């Protein structure tokens, strides 16, 4: 069965600093990988996804993620964060073969300080 | 256009009562998903509909939980004889069609508290 591990529950960072949110997955089959962001009192919003092709994926709001099959990782990065990036970030996987459900990690709370 | 809407946004109920949570997907979206999110955790899949057909209900925790989507649009998640452990955020998502490539759009959720 697939599972997703987000290694940091909270990441504090100063504004304009770079950030990396870590995500590892376990799967014996091909997977599709996603990062979602949740702002307070809102639904989850898709940041980016990896389906196939280039292992470096660019998303909205300046975020990017790199798929590393050998390390089964899909870490999210941003070179310079803003106060408005303060939110909860969820890594998710969906197995191939026609399944539709998303399997989420526990989330990482990113707190950007001035 | 309008996104996914859910009602009520907050529901407080006493243990043993039944509750019905509503999801109104984006117009024209064929697929609909229900997830449950406990405090401090990521969303956990409950069930999935393609049109009105419930294609996967493997995530429903027990037979007190049921869901329907009778006309292939609005969906209702019903929890019978609620227990305190049912307290969570219940999230609905819809997508234009099924399949892992298609983005799921999430609603704001219903916060259920069972006292």
PDB file of C-alpha atoms in Angstrom:
ATOM      1  CA  UNK A   1       0.000   0.000   0.000  1.00  0.00           C
ATOM      2  CA  UNK A   2       1.121   3.522  -0.699  1.00  0.00           C
ATOM      3  CA  UNK A   3       2.006   5.925   2.083  1.00  0.00           C
ATOM      4  CA  UNK A   4       3.384   9.442   2.317  1.00  0.00           C
ATOM      5  CA  UNK A   5       5.718  10.801   4.981  1.00  0.00           C
ATOM      6  CA  UNK A   6       6.247  14.495   5.505  1.00  0.00           C
ATOM      7  CA  UNK A   7       9.314  14.695   7.649  1.00  0.00           C
ATOM      8  CA  UNK A   8       8.689  18.086   9.246  1.00  0.00           C
ATOM      9  CA  UNK A   9       5.450  19.001  10.972  1.00  0.00           C
ATOM     10  CA  UNK A  10       6.447  22.662  11.246  1.00  0.00           C
ATOM     11  CA  UNK A  11       8.967  24.781   9.379  1.00  0.00           C
ATOM     12  CA  UNK A  12       9.646  28.333  10.591  1.00  0.00           C
ATOM     13  CA  UNK A  13      11.509  30.586   8.174  1.00  0.00           C
ATOM     14  CA  UNK A  14      12.217  34.270   7.724  1.00  0.00           C
ATOM     15  CA  UNK A  15      10.783  36.216   4.840  1.00  0.00           C
ATOM     16  CA  UNK A  16      12.890  36.098   1.643  1.00  0.00           C
ATOM     17  CA  UNK A  17      14.771  33.012   2.836  1.00  0.00           C
ATOM     18  CA  UNK A  18      14.693  29.771   0.824  1.00  0.00           C
ATOM     19  CA  UNK A  19      12.639  26.847   2.051  1.00  0.00           C
ATOM     20  CA  UNK A  20      12.415  23.112   1.402  1.00  0.00           C
ATOM     21  CA  UNK A  21       9.502  20.977   2.595  1.00  0.00           C
ATOM     22  CA  UNK A  22      10.337  17.310   2.536  1.00  0.00           C
ATOM     23  CA  UNK A  23       8.150  14.469   1.307  1.00  0.00           C
ATOM     24  CA  UNK A  24       8.897  10.782   0.933  1.00  0.00           C
ATOM     25  CA  UNK A  25       6.546   8.147  -0.385  1.00  0.00           C
ATOM     26  CA  UNK A  26       6.466   4.388  -0.393  1.00  0.00           C
ATOM     27  CA  UNK A  27       5.083   2.491  -3.297  1.00  0.00           C
ATOM     28  CA  UNK A  28       5.862  -0.598  -5.284  1.00  0.00           C
ATOM     29  CA  UNK A  29       4.131   0.733  -8.371  1.00  0.00           C
ATOM     30  CA  UNK A  30       4.239   3.873 -10.443  1.00  0.00           C
ATOM     31  CA  UNK A  31       2.719   6.825  -8.686  1.00  0.00           C
ATOM     32  CA  UNK A  32       1.618  10.333  -9.435  1.00  0.00           C
ATOM     33  CA  UNK A  33       2.707  12.977  -6.935  1.00  0.00           C
ATOM     34  CA  UNK A  34       1.105  16.222  -5.819  1.00  0.00           C
ATOM     35  CA  UNK A  35       1.602  19.133  -3.485  1.00  0.00           C
ATOM     36  CA  UNK A  36      -1.442  20.953  -2.130  1.00  0.00           C
ATOM     37  CA  UNK A  37      -1.589  24.116  -0.036  1.00  0.00           C
ATOM     38  CA  UNK A  38      -4.242  24.948   2.530  1.00  0.00           C
ATOM     39  CA  UNK A  39      -4.709  28.544   3.628  1.00  0.00           C
ATOM     40  CA  UNK A  40      -6.715  29.172   6.818  1.00  0.00           C
ATOM     41  CA  UNK A  41     -10.449  28.549   6.420  1.00  0.00           C
ATOM     42  CA  UNK A  42     -10.059  27.556   2.787  1.00  0.00           C
ATOM     43  CA  UNK A  43     -10.047  24.329   0.816  1.00  0.00           C
ATOM     44  CA  UNK A  44      -6.922  22.659  -0.462  1.00  0.00           C
ATOM     45  CA  UNK A  45      -5.433  24.140  -3.623  1.00  0.00           C
ATOM     46  CA  UNK A  46      -3.162  22.304  -6.039  1.00  0.00           C
ATOM     47  CA  UNK A  47       0.372  23.750  -6.154  1.00  0.00           C
ATOM     48  CA  UNK A  48       1.948  21.343  -8.608  1.00  0.00           C
ATOM     49  CA  UNK A  49       1.942  17.737  -9.776  1.00  0.00           C
ATOM     50  CA  UNK A  50       4.289  15.166 -11.232  1.00  0.00           C
ATOM     51  CA  UNK A  51       2.808  12.683 -13.677  1.00  0.00           C
ATOM     52  CA  UNK A  52       5.745  11.808 -15.926  1.00  0.00           C
ATOM     53  CA  UNK A  53       8.561  13.395 -17.901  1.00  0.00           C
ATOM     54  CA  UNK A  54      10.879  16.013 -16.443  1.00  0.00           C
ATOM     55  CA  UNK A  55      11.631  15.368 -12.806  1.00  0.00           C
ATOM     56  CA  UNK A  56      11.640  19.076 -11.988  1.00  0.00           C
ATOM     57  CA  UNK A  57       8.122  20.392 -11.798  1.00  0.00           C
ATOM     58  CA  UNK A  58       7.197  24.051 -11.525  1.00  0.00           C
ATOM     59  CA  UNK A  59       3.979  25.155  -9.896  1.00  0.00           C
ATOM     60  CA  UNK A  60       2.110  28.249  -8.889  1.00  0.00           C
ATOM     61  CA  UNK A  61       3.391  31.001  -6.602  1.00  0.00           C
ATOM     62  CA  UNK A  62       7.047  30.294  -7.459  1.00  0.00           C
ATOM     63  CA  UNK A  63       7.133  26.794  -5.970  1.00  0.00           C
ATOM     64  CA  UNK A  64       8.870  23.849  -7.575  1.00  0.00           C
ATOM     65  CA  UNK A  65       9.439  20.217  -6.678  1.00  0.00           C
ATOM     66  CA  UNK A  66      11.835  17.528  -7.781  1.00  0.00           C
ATOM     67  CA  UNK A  67      10.853  13.896  -8.227  1.00  0.00           C
ATOM     68  CA  UNK A  68      13.618  11.519  -7.196  1.00  0.00           C
ATOM     69  CA  UNK A  69      12.672   7.932  -7.915  1.00  0.00           C
ATOM     70  CA  UNK A  70      15.746   6.342  -6.348  1.00  0.00           C
ATOM     71  CA  UNK A  71      15.149   8.182  -3.073  1.00  0.00           C
ATOM     72  CA  UNK A  72      11.351   8.009  -3.380  1.00  0.00           C
ATOM     73  CA  UNK A  73      11.171  11.706  -2.607  1.00  0.00           C
ATOM     74  CA  UNK A  74       9.256  14.704  -3.908  1.00  0.00           C
ATOM     75  CA  UNK A  75      10.546  17.706  -1.968  1.00  0.00           C
ATOM     76  CA  UNK A  76       8.961  21.129  -2.412  1.00  0.00           C
ATOM     77  CA  UNK A  77      11.166  24.220  -2.696  1.00  0.00           C
ATOM     78  CA  UNK A  78      10.904  27.959  -3.034  1.00  0.00           C
ATOM     79  CA  UNK A  79      13.986  30.181  -3.354  1.00  0.00           C
ATOM     80  CA  UNK A  80      12.477  33.167  -1.527  1.00  0.00           C
ATOM     81  CA  UNK A  81       9.337  32.989   0.606  1.00  0.00           C
ATOM     82  CA  UNK A  82       6.803  35.687   1.400  1.00  0.00           C
ATOM     83  CA  UNK A  83       4.623  36.233   4.428  1.00  0.00           C
ATOM     84  CA  UNK A  84       1.672  35.197   2.267  1.00  0.00           C
ATOM     85  CA  UNK A  85       3.173  31.689   1.871  1.00  0.00           C
ATOM     86  CA  UNK A  86       2.280  30.954   5.492  1.00  0.00           C
ATOM     87  CA  UNK A  87      -0.027  27.943   5.214  1.00  0.00           C
ATOM     88  CA  UNK A  88      -0.183  24.184   5.587  1.00  0.00           C
ATOM     89  CA  UNK A  89       1.322  22.127   2.789  1.00  0.00           C
ATOM     90  CA  UNK A  90       0.329  18.572   1.977  1.00  0.00           C
ATOM     91  CA  UNK A  91       2.158  16.069  -0.169  1.00  0.00           C
ATOM     92  CA  UNK A  92      -0.049  13.439  -1.792  1.00  0.00           C
ATOM     93  CA  UNK A  93       0.236  10.401  -4.025  1.00  0.00           C
ATOM     94  CA  UNK A  94      -2.223   8.573  -6.174  1.00  0.00           C
ATOM     95  CA  UNK A  95      -1.363   5.137  -7.483  1.00  0.00           C
ATOM     96  CA  UNK A  96      -1.457   4.427 -11.162  1.00  0.00           C
ATOM     97  CA  UNK A  97      -3.780   1.949 -12.739  1.00  0.00           C
ATOM     98  CA  UNK A  98      -6.892   4.085 -12.780  1.00  0.00           C
ATOM     99  CA  UNK A  99      -7.258   4.716  -9.072  1.00  0.00           C
ATOM    100  CA  UNK A 100      -8.424   8.184  -8.201  1.00  0.00           C
ATOM    101  CA  UNK A 101      -8.034   8.577  -4.493  1.00  0.00           C
ATOM    102  CA  UNK A 102      -5.347  10.823  -3.068  1.00  0.00           C
ATOM    103  CA  UNK A 103      -3.223   9.546  -0.182  1.00  0.00           C
ATOM    104  CA  UNK A 104      -1.978  12.497   1.845  1.00  0.00           C
ATOM    105  CA  UNK A 105       0.874  13.046   4.225  1.00  0.00           C
ATOM    106  CA  UNK A 106       0.226  14.592   7.614  1.00  0.00           C
ATOM    107  CA  UNK A 107       1.132  18.070   6.395  1.00  0.00           C
ATOM    108  CA  UNK A 108       3.840  20.640   7.093  1.00  0.00           C
ATOM    109  CA  UNK A 109       2.945  23.995   8.582  1.00  0.00           C
ATOM    110  CA  UNK A 110       5.098  26.696   7.018  1.00  0.00           C
ATOM    111  CA  UNK A 111       5.363  29.828   9.149  1.00  0.00           C
ATOM    112  CA  UNK A 112       7.039  32.784   7.460  1.00  0.00           C
ATOM    113  CA  UNK A 113       8.230  35.484   9.844  1.00  0.00           C
ATOM    114  CA  UNK A 114       9.135  39.074   8.967  1.00  0.00           C
TER     115      UNK A 114
ATOM    116  CA  UNK B   1     -17.142  30.452 -11.616  1.00  0.00           C
ATOM    117  CA  UNK B   2     -18.352  28.946  -8.368  1.00  0.00           C
ATOM    118  CA  UNK B   3     -16.146  26.416  -6.671  1.00  0.00           C
ATOM    119  CA  UNK B   4     -17.074  23.389  -4.615  1.00  0.00           C
ATOM    120  CA  UNK B   5     -19.410  24.317  -1.798  1.00  0.00           C
ATOM    121  CA  UNK B   6     -20.191  22.404   1.353  1.00  0.00           C
ATOM    122  CA  UNK B   7     -22.863  22.847   3.975  1.00  0.00           C
ATOM    123  CA  UNK B   8     -23.067  23.312   6.805  1.00  0.00           C
ATOM    124  CA  UNK B   9     -19.617  24.763   7.381  1.00  0.00           C
ATOM    125  CA  UNK B  10     -19.826  23.878  11.078  1.00  0.00           C
ATOM    126  CA  UNK B  11     -21.948  21.243  12.757  1.00  0.00           C
ATOM    127  CA  UNK B  12     -22.128  20.435  16.437  1.00  0.00           C
ATOM    128  CA  UNK B  13     -24.162  17.381  17.343  1.00  0.00           C
ATOM    129  CA  UNK B  14     -24.705  15.159  20.324  1.00  0.00           C
ATOM    130  CA  UNK B  15     -23.428  11.639  20.418  1.00  0.00           C
ATOM    131  CA  UNK B  16     -25.948   9.227  18.966  1.00  0.00           C
ATOM    132  CA  UNK B  17     -27.541  11.713  16.554  1.00  0.00           C
ATOM    133  CA  UNK B  18     -27.445  11.316  12.782  1.00  0.00           C
ATOM    134  CA  UNK B  19     -25.874  14.005  10.613  1.00  0.00           C
ATOM    135  CA  UNK B  20     -25.986  14.728   6.895  1.00  0.00           C
ATOM    136  CA  UNK B  21     -23.235  16.692   5.204  1.00  0.00           C
ATOM    137  CA  UNK B  22     -23.810  18.177   1.786  1.00  0.00           C
ATOM    138  CA  UNK B  23     -21.431  18.745  -1.111  1.00  0.00           C
ATOM    139  CA  UNK B  24     -22.241  20.764  -4.211  1.00  0.00           C
ATOM    140  CA  UNK B  25     -19.519  20.131  -6.818  1.00  0.00           C
ATOM    141  CA  UNK B  26     -18.404  22.409  -9.603  1.00  0.00           C
ATOM    142  CA  UNK B  27     -20.988  22.363 -12.367  1.00  0.00           C
ATOM    143  CA  UNK B  28     -20.179  19.740 -14.977  1.00  0.00           C
ATOM    144  CA  UNK B  29     -17.724  17.835 -12.833  1.00  0.00           C
ATOM    145  CA  UNK B  30     -18.267  14.139 -13.229  1.00  0.00           C
ATOM    146  CA  UNK B  31     -16.232  12.843 -10.308  1.00  0.00           C
ATOM    147  CA  UNK B  32     -16.751  13.550  -6.628  1.00  0.00           C
ATOM    148  CA  UNK B  33     -14.686  12.525  -3.613  1.00  0.00           C
ATOM    149  CA  UNK B  34     -15.161  12.633   0.131  1.00  0.00           C
ATOM    150  CA  UNK B  35     -12.235  12.870   2.547  1.00  0.00           C
ATOM    151  CA  UNK B  36     -11.999  13.130   6.318  1.00  0.00           C
ATOM    152  CA  UNK B  37      -9.275  15.142   8.040  1.00  0.00           C
ATOM    153  CA  UNK B  38      -8.541  14.698  11.721  1.00  0.00           C
ATOM    154  CA  UNK B  39      -6.786  17.473  13.589  1.00  0.00           C
ATOM    155  CA  UNK B  40      -3.081  17.534  12.755  1.00  0.00           C
ATOM    156  CA  UNK B  41      -3.437  14.981   9.982  1.00  0.00           C
ATOM    157  CA  UNK B  42      -3.784  15.008   6.234  1.00  0.00           C
ATOM    158  CA  UNK B  43      -7.087  14.235   4.541  1.00  0.00           C
ATOM    159  CA  UNK B  44      -8.023  10.554   4.410  1.00  0.00           C
ATOM    160  CA  UNK B  45     -10.006   9.163   1.493  1.00  0.00           C
ATOM    161  CA  UNK B  46     -13.531   7.991   2.254  1.00  0.00           C
ATOM    162  CA  UNK B  47     -15.383   7.392  -1.009  1.00  0.00           C
ATOM    163  CA  UNK B  48     -15.560   8.281  -4.706  1.00  0.00           C
ATOM    164  CA  UNK B  49     -18.377   8.757  -7.221  1.00  0.00           C
ATOM    165  CA  UNK B  50     -18.320   8.795 -10.987  1.00  0.00           C
ATOM    166  CA  UNK B  51     -21.607  10.404 -12.017  1.00  0.00           C
ATOM    167  CA  UNK B  52     -24.119   8.799  -9.651  1.00  0.00           C
ATOM    168  CA  UNK B  53     -22.219   5.525  -9.288  1.00  0.00           C
ATOM    169  CA  UNK B  54     -20.253   4.962  -6.115  1.00  0.00           C
ATOM    170  CA  UNK B  55     -17.071   3.468  -7.557  1.00  0.00           C
ATOM    171  CA  UNK B  56     -15.003   3.121  -4.409  1.00  0.00           C
ATOM    172  CA  UNK B  57     -16.171   3.145  -0.805  1.00  0.00           C
ATOM    173  CA  UNK B  58     -13.170   1.405   0.655  1.00  0.00           C
ATOM    174  CA  UNK B  59     -12.351   4.320   2.946  1.00  0.00           C
ATOM    175  CA  UNK B  60     -15.669   4.451   4.784  1.00  0.00           C
ATOM    176  CA  UNK B  61     -14.677   3.417   8.321  1.00  0.00           C
ATOM    177  CA  UNK B  62     -17.782   1.386   9.180  1.00  0.00           C
ATOM    178  CA  UNK B  63     -21.409   0.881   8.248  1.00  0.00           C
ATOM    179  CA  UNK B  64     -22.526   4.017  10.121  1.00  0.00           C
ATOM    180  CA  UNK B  65     -21.076   5.987   7.220  1.00  0.00           C
ATOM    181  CA  UNK B  66     -22.841   6.152   3.877  1.00  0.00           C
ATOM    182  CA  UNK B  67     -22.847   8.463   0.876  1.00  0.00           C
ATOM    183  CA  UNK B  68     -25.027   9.036  -2.114  1.00  0.00           C
ATOM    184  CA  UNK B  69     -25.115  11.131  -5.259  1.00  0.00           C
ATOM    185  CA  UNK B  70     -28.489  10.240  -6.741  1.00  0.00           C
ATOM    186  CA  UNK B  71     -28.536  12.607  -9.723  1.00  0.00           C
ATOM    187  CA  UNK B  72     -24.828  12.740 -10.370  1.00  0.00           C
ATOM    188  CA  UNK B  73     -24.439  16.218  -8.920  1.00  0.00           C
ATOM    189  CA  UNK B  74     -24.992  17.041  -5.229  1.00  0.00           C
ATOM    190  CA  UNK B  75     -23.741  14.443  -2.790  1.00  0.00           C
ATOM    191  CA  UNK B  76     -24.653  13.744   0.813  1.00  0.00           C
ATOM    192  CA  UNK B  77     -22.444  12.018   3.362  1.00  0.00           C
ATOM    193  CA  UNK B  78     -24.493  10.617   6.227  1.00  0.00           C
ATOM    194  CA  UNK B  79     -23.165   9.507   9.572  1.00  0.00           C
ATOM    195  CA  UNK B  80     -25.601   7.570  11.739  1.00  0.00           C
ATOM    196  CA  UNK B  81     -25.404   7.298  15.521  1.00  0.00           C
ATOM    197  CA  UNK B  82     -22.455   9.684  15.692  1.00  0.00           C
ATOM    198  CA  UNK B  83     -19.611   9.032  18.099  1.00  0.00           C
ATOM    199  CA  UNK B  84     -17.006  11.426  19.475  1.00  0.00           C
ATOM    200  CA  UNK B  85     -14.339   9.822  17.311  1.00  0.00           C
ATOM    201  CA  UNK B  86     -16.278  11.032  14.249  1.00  0.00           C
ATOM    202  CA  UNK B  87     -15.292  14.627  15.068  1.00  0.00           C
ATOM    203  CA  UNK B  88     -13.188  15.888  12.161  1.00  0.00           C
ATOM    204  CA  UNK B  89     -13.176  18.110   9.091  1.00  0.00           C
ATOM    205  CA  UNK B  90     -15.051  16.477   6.241  1.00  0.00           C
ATOM    206  CA  UNK B  91     -13.864  17.600   2.824  1.00  0.00           C
ATOM    207  CA  UNK B  92     -15.430  17.158  -0.561  1.00  0.00           C
ATOM    208  CA  UNK B  93     -13.625  17.461  -3.875  1.00  0.00           C
ATOM    209  CA  UNK B  94     -14.729  17.261  -7.484  1.00  0.00           C
ATOM    210  CA  UNK B  95     -12.954  16.807 -10.787  1.00  0.00           C
ATOM    211  CA  UNK B  96     -13.912  17.171 -14.405  1.00  0.00           C
ATOM    212  CA  UNK B  97     -13.526  13.457 -14.921  1.00  0.00           C
ATOM    213  CA  UNK B  98     -12.052  10.446 -13.222  1.00  0.00           C
ATOM    214  CA  UNK B  99      -8.443   9.355 -13.424  1.00  0.00           C
ATOM    215  CA  UNK B 100      -5.253  10.257 -11.572  1.00  0.00           C
ATOM    216  CA  UNK B 101      -4.229  12.972 -14.038  1.00  0.00           C
ATOM    217  CA  UNK B 102      -7.177  15.196 -13.344  1.00  0.00           C
ATOM    218  CA  UNK B 103      -7.024  17.895 -10.689  1.00  0.00           C
ATOM    219  CA  UNK B 104      -9.351  17.577  -7.740  1.00  0.00           C
ATOM    220  CA  UNK B 105     -10.886  20.862  -6.540  1.00  0.00           C
ATOM    221  CA  UNK B 106     -11.616  20.945  -2.841  1.00  0.00           C
ATOM    222  CA  UNK B 107     -14.416  22.634  -0.951  1.00  0.00           C
ATOM    223  CA  UNK B 108     -13.901  24.521   2.325  1.00  0.00           C
ATOM    224  CA  UNK B 109     -15.001  21.539   4.410  1.00  0.00           C
ATOM    225  CA  UNK B 110     -17.534  20.889   7.147  1.00  0.00           C
ATOM    226  CA  UNK B 111     -16.173  20.908  10.686  1.00  0.00           C
ATOM    227  CA  UNK B 112     -18.104  18.248  12.633  1.00  0.00           C
ATOM    228  CA  UNK B 113     -17.948  18.212  16.399  1.00  0.00           C
ATOM    229  CA  UNK B 114     -19.650  15.407  18.299  1.00  0.00           C
ATOM    230  CA  UNK B 115     -20.198  16.171  21.968  1.00  0.00           C
TER     231      UNK B 115
END
